[in-house]
C-alpha positions in Angstrom: -4.6 -7.1 -16.5 -7.7 -7.8 -17.5 -10.2 -9.2 -20.5 -11.7 -7.2 -23.0 -11.3 -3.2 -22.7 -13.7 -0.2 -24.5 -12.2 3.7 -25.6 -11.9 5.7 -22.0 -11.4 9.4 -22.6 -8.3 10.7 -19.7 -9.4 11.9 -16.4 -10.0 15.0 -16.5 -8.0 16.2 -13.2 -6.2 13.9 -10.8 -3.0 15.2 -12.1 -2.3 17.8 -9.2 -2.6 17.0 -5.9 -5.8 19.1 -3.9 -5.2 20.9 -2.0 -5.3 20.9 2.2 -8.6 22.4 3.6 -8.4 24.5 7.6 -10.7 23.8 8.8 -12.9 26.7 10.3 -13.6 26.7 13.9 -15.4 23.7 15.8 -18.9 23.5 16.1 -20.2 22.0 19.9 -23.4 19.6 20.1 -25.5 22.3 20.1 -24.0 24.1 17.0 -22.3 27.0 18.3 -18.9 27.8 17.1 -16.1 27.0 19.6 -17.4 24.7 21.5 -16.8 21.4 20.8 -16.6 19.0 23.4 -13.4 16.8 24.8 -14.8 13.7 22.5 -14.5 15.6 19.7 -11.2 17.3 19.8 -9.6 14.1 20.5 -11.5 12.3 17.2 -10.1 13.8 13.6 -12.4 13.9 10.8 -15.0 11.7 9.9 -14.7 12.0 6.4 -11.9 13.3 3.6 -11.2 17.3 3.3 -12.9 19.0 1.1 -10.9 18.2 -2.3 -9.9 15.7 -0.8 -9.8 12.2 -3.0 -9.0 9.3 0.1 -10.1 6.4 -0.5 -9.6 5.5 3.2 -9.1 8.5 5.5 -7.7 9.5 8.6 -10.4 7.9 10.9 -9.8 4.2 9.1 -12.9 4.7 6.8 -13.1 4.1 3.5 -14.8 6.4 1.1 -15.5 6.0 -2.7 -17.8 8.6 -4.0 -15.4 11.5 -4.9 -12.9 8.9 -6.6 -15.8 7.5 -8.5 -16.3 9.6 -10.6 -12.9 9.2 -12.4 -13.6 6.0 -12.8 -15.3 3.9 -16.3 -16.8 0.8 -16.7 -13.3 -0.5 -18.4 -12.3 -3.8 -17.6 -8.4 -4.0 -18.7 -6.8 -1.7 -15.9 -3.6 -2.4 -14.4 -3.7 -1.4 -9.9 -0.7 -0.7 -8.3 0.5 0.3 -5.1 2.8 1.1 -2.3 3.4 0.6 1.1 6.3 1.1 3.4 7.9 3.8 6.4 8.2 7.4 6.7 10.2 8.7 3.7 11.6 6.5 1.8 10.1 7.5 -1.7 6.7 5.9 -1.7 5.3 9.4 -3.7 8.8 10.0 -5.3 8.1 6.3 -7.0 4.6 6.4 -7.6 5.0 9.8 -9.8 7.1 8.3 -11.7 4.5 5.0 -12.8 1.6 7.6 -13.4 4.2 9.6 -15.7 5.3 13.2 -14.3 7.7 14.7 -15.9 8.9 17.1 -12.9 10.7 19.2 -15.4 7.5 20.9 -16.6 6.5 24.3 -15.3 3.8 25.2 -13.4 3.1 21.7 -13.1 2.3 20.2 -9.1 3.1 16.6 -9.0 -0.1 13.6 -8.9 0.9 13.1 -5.8 3.0 14.8 -2.7 6.5 14.4 -2.2 8.0 14.7 2.1 8.5 18.4 2.0 12.2 19.3 4.2 9.6 21.2 6.4 7.7 17.9 6.9 10.9 16.0 7.3 12.2 18.6 10.3 9.0 18.2 12.0 8.6 14.6 12.1 5.9 14.8 10.7 4.0 12.4 7.3 2.7 14.0 4.2 -0.4 11.0 2.7 -3.5 10.4 4.6 -5.4 6.4 4.2 -5.3 6.0 1.0 -4.6 8.7 -1.8 -6.1 7.1 -5.4 -4.7 8.5 -8.9 -5.6 7.3 -12.4 -3.4 7.7 -15.3 -5.1 8.4 -19.3 -3.2 4.3 -20.0 -6.0 3.2 -16.9 -2.9 2.7 -14.4 -4.5 3.1 -11.2 -2.3 4.0 -8.4 -2.9 3.9 -4.6 -0.2 6.3 -2.3 -1.1 4.5 1.3 0.5 6.5 5.0 3.2 5.1 6.3 3.9 2.3 8.5 5.9 2.4 11.4 4.9 6.0 11.9 5.7 8.1 14.9 3.8 10.8 14.0 1.1 8.3 13.3 1.1 7.4 16.4 1.1 10.7 17.7 -2.0 11.6 15.9 -4.5 8.6 16.9 -2.9 9.0 20.7 -5.7 10.0 23.7 -4.0 10.8 26.8 -4.6 8.1 28.6 -3.0 6.1 25.7 -5.8 4.8 23.7 -6.0 4.9 20.4 -8.9 7.5 18.9 -9.3 5.5 15.6 -11.1 2.5 15.2 -9.2 0.0 14.0 -10.8 -3.5 14.8 -14.9 -2.5 14.2 -16.0 -2.5 18.4 -12.7 -2.9 19.9 -10.9 -0.1 21.9 -7.7 -0.7 22.0 -3.9 1.6 23.0 -2.5 3.5 20.2 0.7 1.2 20.1 -1.5 -2.1 19.3 -4.0 -0.5 16.7 -1.1 1.7 14.9 0.2 -1.6 14.6 -2.6 -3.0 13.6 -3.0 -0.6 10.6 -0.1 -1.8 8.4 -1.5 -4.9 8.5 -5.3 -3.9 7.6 -3.7 -0.9 5.1 -1.2 -4.6 4.0 -3.7 -6.8 4.0 -5.7 -4.8 1.5 -3.2 -3.8 -0.6 -2.9 -7.6 -1.3 -6.2 -8.4 -1.5 -7.3 -5.7 -4.1 -3.9 -4.5 -6.3 -2.3 -6.4 -9.0 1.3 -5.2 -7.9 2.4 -4.2 -4.8 5.4 -1.9 -4.4 6.8 -3.1 -0.9 9.4 -0.6 -0.4 12.2 -0.2 2.7 15.2 2.1 3.6 18.5 0.6 2.3 20.2 -2.3 2.7 19.9 -3.6 6.2 15.8 -2.7 6.8 14.0 -5.8 6.5 10.6 -4.5 8.8 8.6 -4.3 5.7 9.2 -7.9 4.7 8.1 -8.8 8.3 5.1 -6.7 7.9 4.8 -8.5 4.2 4.7 -12.3 6.3 2.3 -10.8 8.9 -0.2 -9.7 5.7 0.3 -13.6 4.4 -0.7 -15.0 7.2 -3.5 -12.7 8.6 -4.8 -12.8 4.5 -7.0 -15.5 4.4 -10.6 -15.2 4.0 -10.3 -12.1 1.8 -11.2 -12.5 -1.7 -10.1 -10.1 -4.6 -13.2 -7.2 -5.4 -13.9 -9.7 -8.5 -15.2 -12.6 -6.3 -17.6 -11.4 -3.6 -20.6 -13.3 -2.9 -23.1 -13.0 -0.4 -21.2 -15.7 2.3 -18.3 -13.2 2.0 -20.3 -10.7 2.7 -21.8 -12.2 6.1 -18.1 -13.6 7.2 -14.6 -13.0 6.5 -13.2 -16.3 7.2 -15.4 -18.7 5.3 -15.4 -22.6 6.1 -14.5 -25.7 3.6 -18.0 -26.3 3.4 -19.0 -23.3 1.1 -20.0 -23.3 -2.5 -17.9 -23.1 -5.5 -15.4 -24.7 -4.0 -13.3 -24.1 -6.3 -13.5 -20.8 -7.5 -13.9 -19.4 -3.5 -10.4 -21.0 -3.2 -9.1 -18.8 -6.4 -10.7 -15.9 -4.9 -9.6 -16.4 -1.1 -5.9 -17.2 -2.1 -5.2 -14.2 -4.3 -2.5 -12.2 -3.5 -0.9 -8.8 -5.0 2.3 -9.5 -6.9 5.1 -7.6 -4.8 8.1 -5.6 -6.0 10.0 -4.8 -3.1 12.8 -1.7 -3.7 15.1 -0.8 -1.5 15.8 2.8 -1.8 18.6 5.2 -0.5 21.3 2.9 -1.5 24.5 5.0 -1.4 27.7 4.0 -3.4 29.3 0.9 -1.2 26.5 -0.9 -0.9 26.6 -1.8 -4.4 29.3 -4.7 -4.2 28.1 -7.9 -5.9 28.4 -9.4 -2.3 26.2 -7.3 -1.2 24.0 -7.9 -3.9 24.1 -11.8 -3.8 23.6 -11.5 -0.2 20.3 -9.4 -0.3 19.0 -12.3 -3.4 19.4 -15.1 -1.3 18.0 -13.1 1.9 14.8 -12.5 0.0 14.4 -15.9 -1.1 15.1 -17.3 2.0 12.8 -14.7 4.3 9.5 -16.4 1.9 10.5 -19.2 0.5 7.6 -20.3 1.8 4.9 -17.8 1.6 1.8 -17.7 -0.7 4.3 -14.9 -3.1 5.9 -17.6 -4.0 2.9 -19.2 -6.1 2.2 -16.3 -7.7 2.8 -16.6 -11.5 4.3 -13.4 -12.7 6.3 -12.4 -15.7 10.0 -11.6 -14.8 11.7 -7.9 -14.5 13.9 -6.4 -17.0 17.9 -7.9 -16.8 19.5 -7.4 -13.5 22.1 -4.3 -13.4 23.9 -2.6 -10.3 21.3 -0.2 -9.9 18.5 -1.9 -10.9 18.5 -5.9 -9.7 15.5 -8.5 -10.3 15.8 -11.4 -7.5 14.7 -14.6 -9.0 14.1 -17.6 -6.9 13.4 -19.6 -9.5 14.8 -23.8 -8.3 14.6 -25.9 -11.9 13.7 -28.7 -10.0 10.4 -26.5 -8.5 7.9 -25.6 -10.9 5.9 -24.1 -8.2 8.5 -21.5 -7.5 8.4 -18.0 -8.9 10.9 -15.1 -8.8 10.3 -12.6 -6.5 11.3 -9.2 -7.4 14.0 -7.2 -5.8 14.6 -3.0 -7.4 17.9 -1.2 -5.6 17.9 2.9 -6.1 20.2 4.8 -5.0 20.2 8.3 -3.1 19.5 11.0 -4.8 22.8 13.2 -3.2 23.7 16.1 -6.0 26.5 17.2 -3.3 29.3 14.0 -2.9 29.0 13.7 -6.6 26.3 15.8 -8.1 26.5 14.6 -12.0 26.9 10.5 -11.8 24.8 9.9 -8.8 21.8 12.1 -9.5 22.0 10.3 -13.1 21.7 7.5 -11.9 19.0 8.0 -9.5 16.7 9.5 -12.1 17.6 6.1 -14.2 16.6 3.8 -11.2 13.4 5.3 -11.4 12.6 5.3 -15.0 14.1 1.1 -14.8 11.4 0.9 -12.2 8.7 2.3 -14.1 9.6 0.7 -17.3 10.1 -2.7 -15.7 6.9 -2.7 -13.2 4.7 -1.8 -16.2 5.9 -4.6 -18.5 5.1 -7.3 -15.6 2.6 -10.1 -16.9 0.6 -10.2 -13.5 -2.0 -12.4 -12.7 -5.9 -11.3 -13.5 -8.0 -11.2 -10.7 -10.7 -14.4 -10.7 -13.6 -12.8 -12.8 -13.5 -9.9 -15.0 -14.3 -6.8 -13.2 -15.1 -2.9 -14.4 -12.8 -0.1 -12.8 -16.0 1.6 -11.0 -17.2 -2.1 -9.9 -13.3 -3.0 -8.3 -13.5 0.7 -6.4 -17.2 -0.7 -5.1 -16.2 -3.7 -3.9 -12.4 -2.4 -2.5 -15.2 -0.9 -0.2 -16.3 -4.2 0.6 -13.2 -6.2 0.9 -12.5 -2.8 3.6 -14.7 -4.0 5.9 -13.9 -7.7 5.7 -10.5 -6.7 6.6 -11.8 -4.8 9.3 -14.0 -7.6 10.4 -11.7 -10.1 9.8 -11.6 -13.0 13.1 -8.1 -13.7 11.8 -7.1 -10.8 12.3 -8.7 -10.1 15.3 -7.2 -13.0 17.1 -3.4 -12.1 16.2 -4.1 -8.9 17.9 -5.6 -10.8 20.6 -2.4 -13.0 20.9 -0.6 -9.7 20.9 -2.4 -7.9 23.3 -1.4 -11.0 25.9 1.9 -10.9 24.8 2.7 -7.8 27.5 4.3 -5.5 24.5 1.7 -3.5 24.2 -0.8 -1.4 27.1 -3.9 -2.4 27.7 
């Protein structure tokens, strides 16, 4: 994605996800085990669990120290993030992009996928942002699910308020904070990634489309990680009279290239009519969004399993294709061979097509390590964004969320 690169060794680990660490007895304010007060009880851990590489912890704070040693001064790298609701296959897709071979005996996947036990208990397996980096310098960011009832349940106090400080200095209800978390996550990924996979469940789910339109609306004033200036560090919404106007406009106007992925398609949904309608809907939905202005290479040829949506009009040079990829349901019972093989081949095609995309670079050349350090600063801009705060107040005043 960026300019020249230096030879970089493959990371020593990062293949297996670190195991969860069970905390010991709580320590109260006087240092005695077991005397944890109510305030601490209702708040989740302030730091990622020992052994975790999470960039974004469950307390909604950005941590770089544990992941930084795995990055280099290399400037030729690609950042791919993923966002979507629970159980749509985000981690499975990221494992495929990593190049993980599930047939290798004794090897754990880089990203833990949803287990049957977690699914039965309506739990989520990913927390915050979990990063991995492959030997070919592909930085993958798996994220906690949006629209997740299990996350909402964990962050809600008995009085309905949020245990997590989503907007700096504001006390919000858990429902409103949960709504804003998905938006903030989307804004961050759109700012620090080259490609964002937007994963939806089936043919009729447009919740992620709505979320990405909101992200496009609220991202203004957030630059890419290569373009931070002193003015950005003081305010996330810089006025038009700033210095280096042209370059600042480019950095603030940066938007990661989205790839819309719809999973769990059943055989009866792979009809020419359904595909045509979905393409048309996607084109109309994002016709006036910033996503349409990005210059990005087309994905592969269209077929029944992996389908690219082209919305480019011959008379509109500023329009650009939006990418749509369909992945069938992984169901070995109904069609044990054909359907399972089509699912695997769809993942392979997704990987090949995403890795071959020629997407926009950041405004300036930046190393992996500087990208990570600046991403932490980008996160502070997101949490302190006056635009997102104003949107929060609008939602609060709408009466949709408790106070």
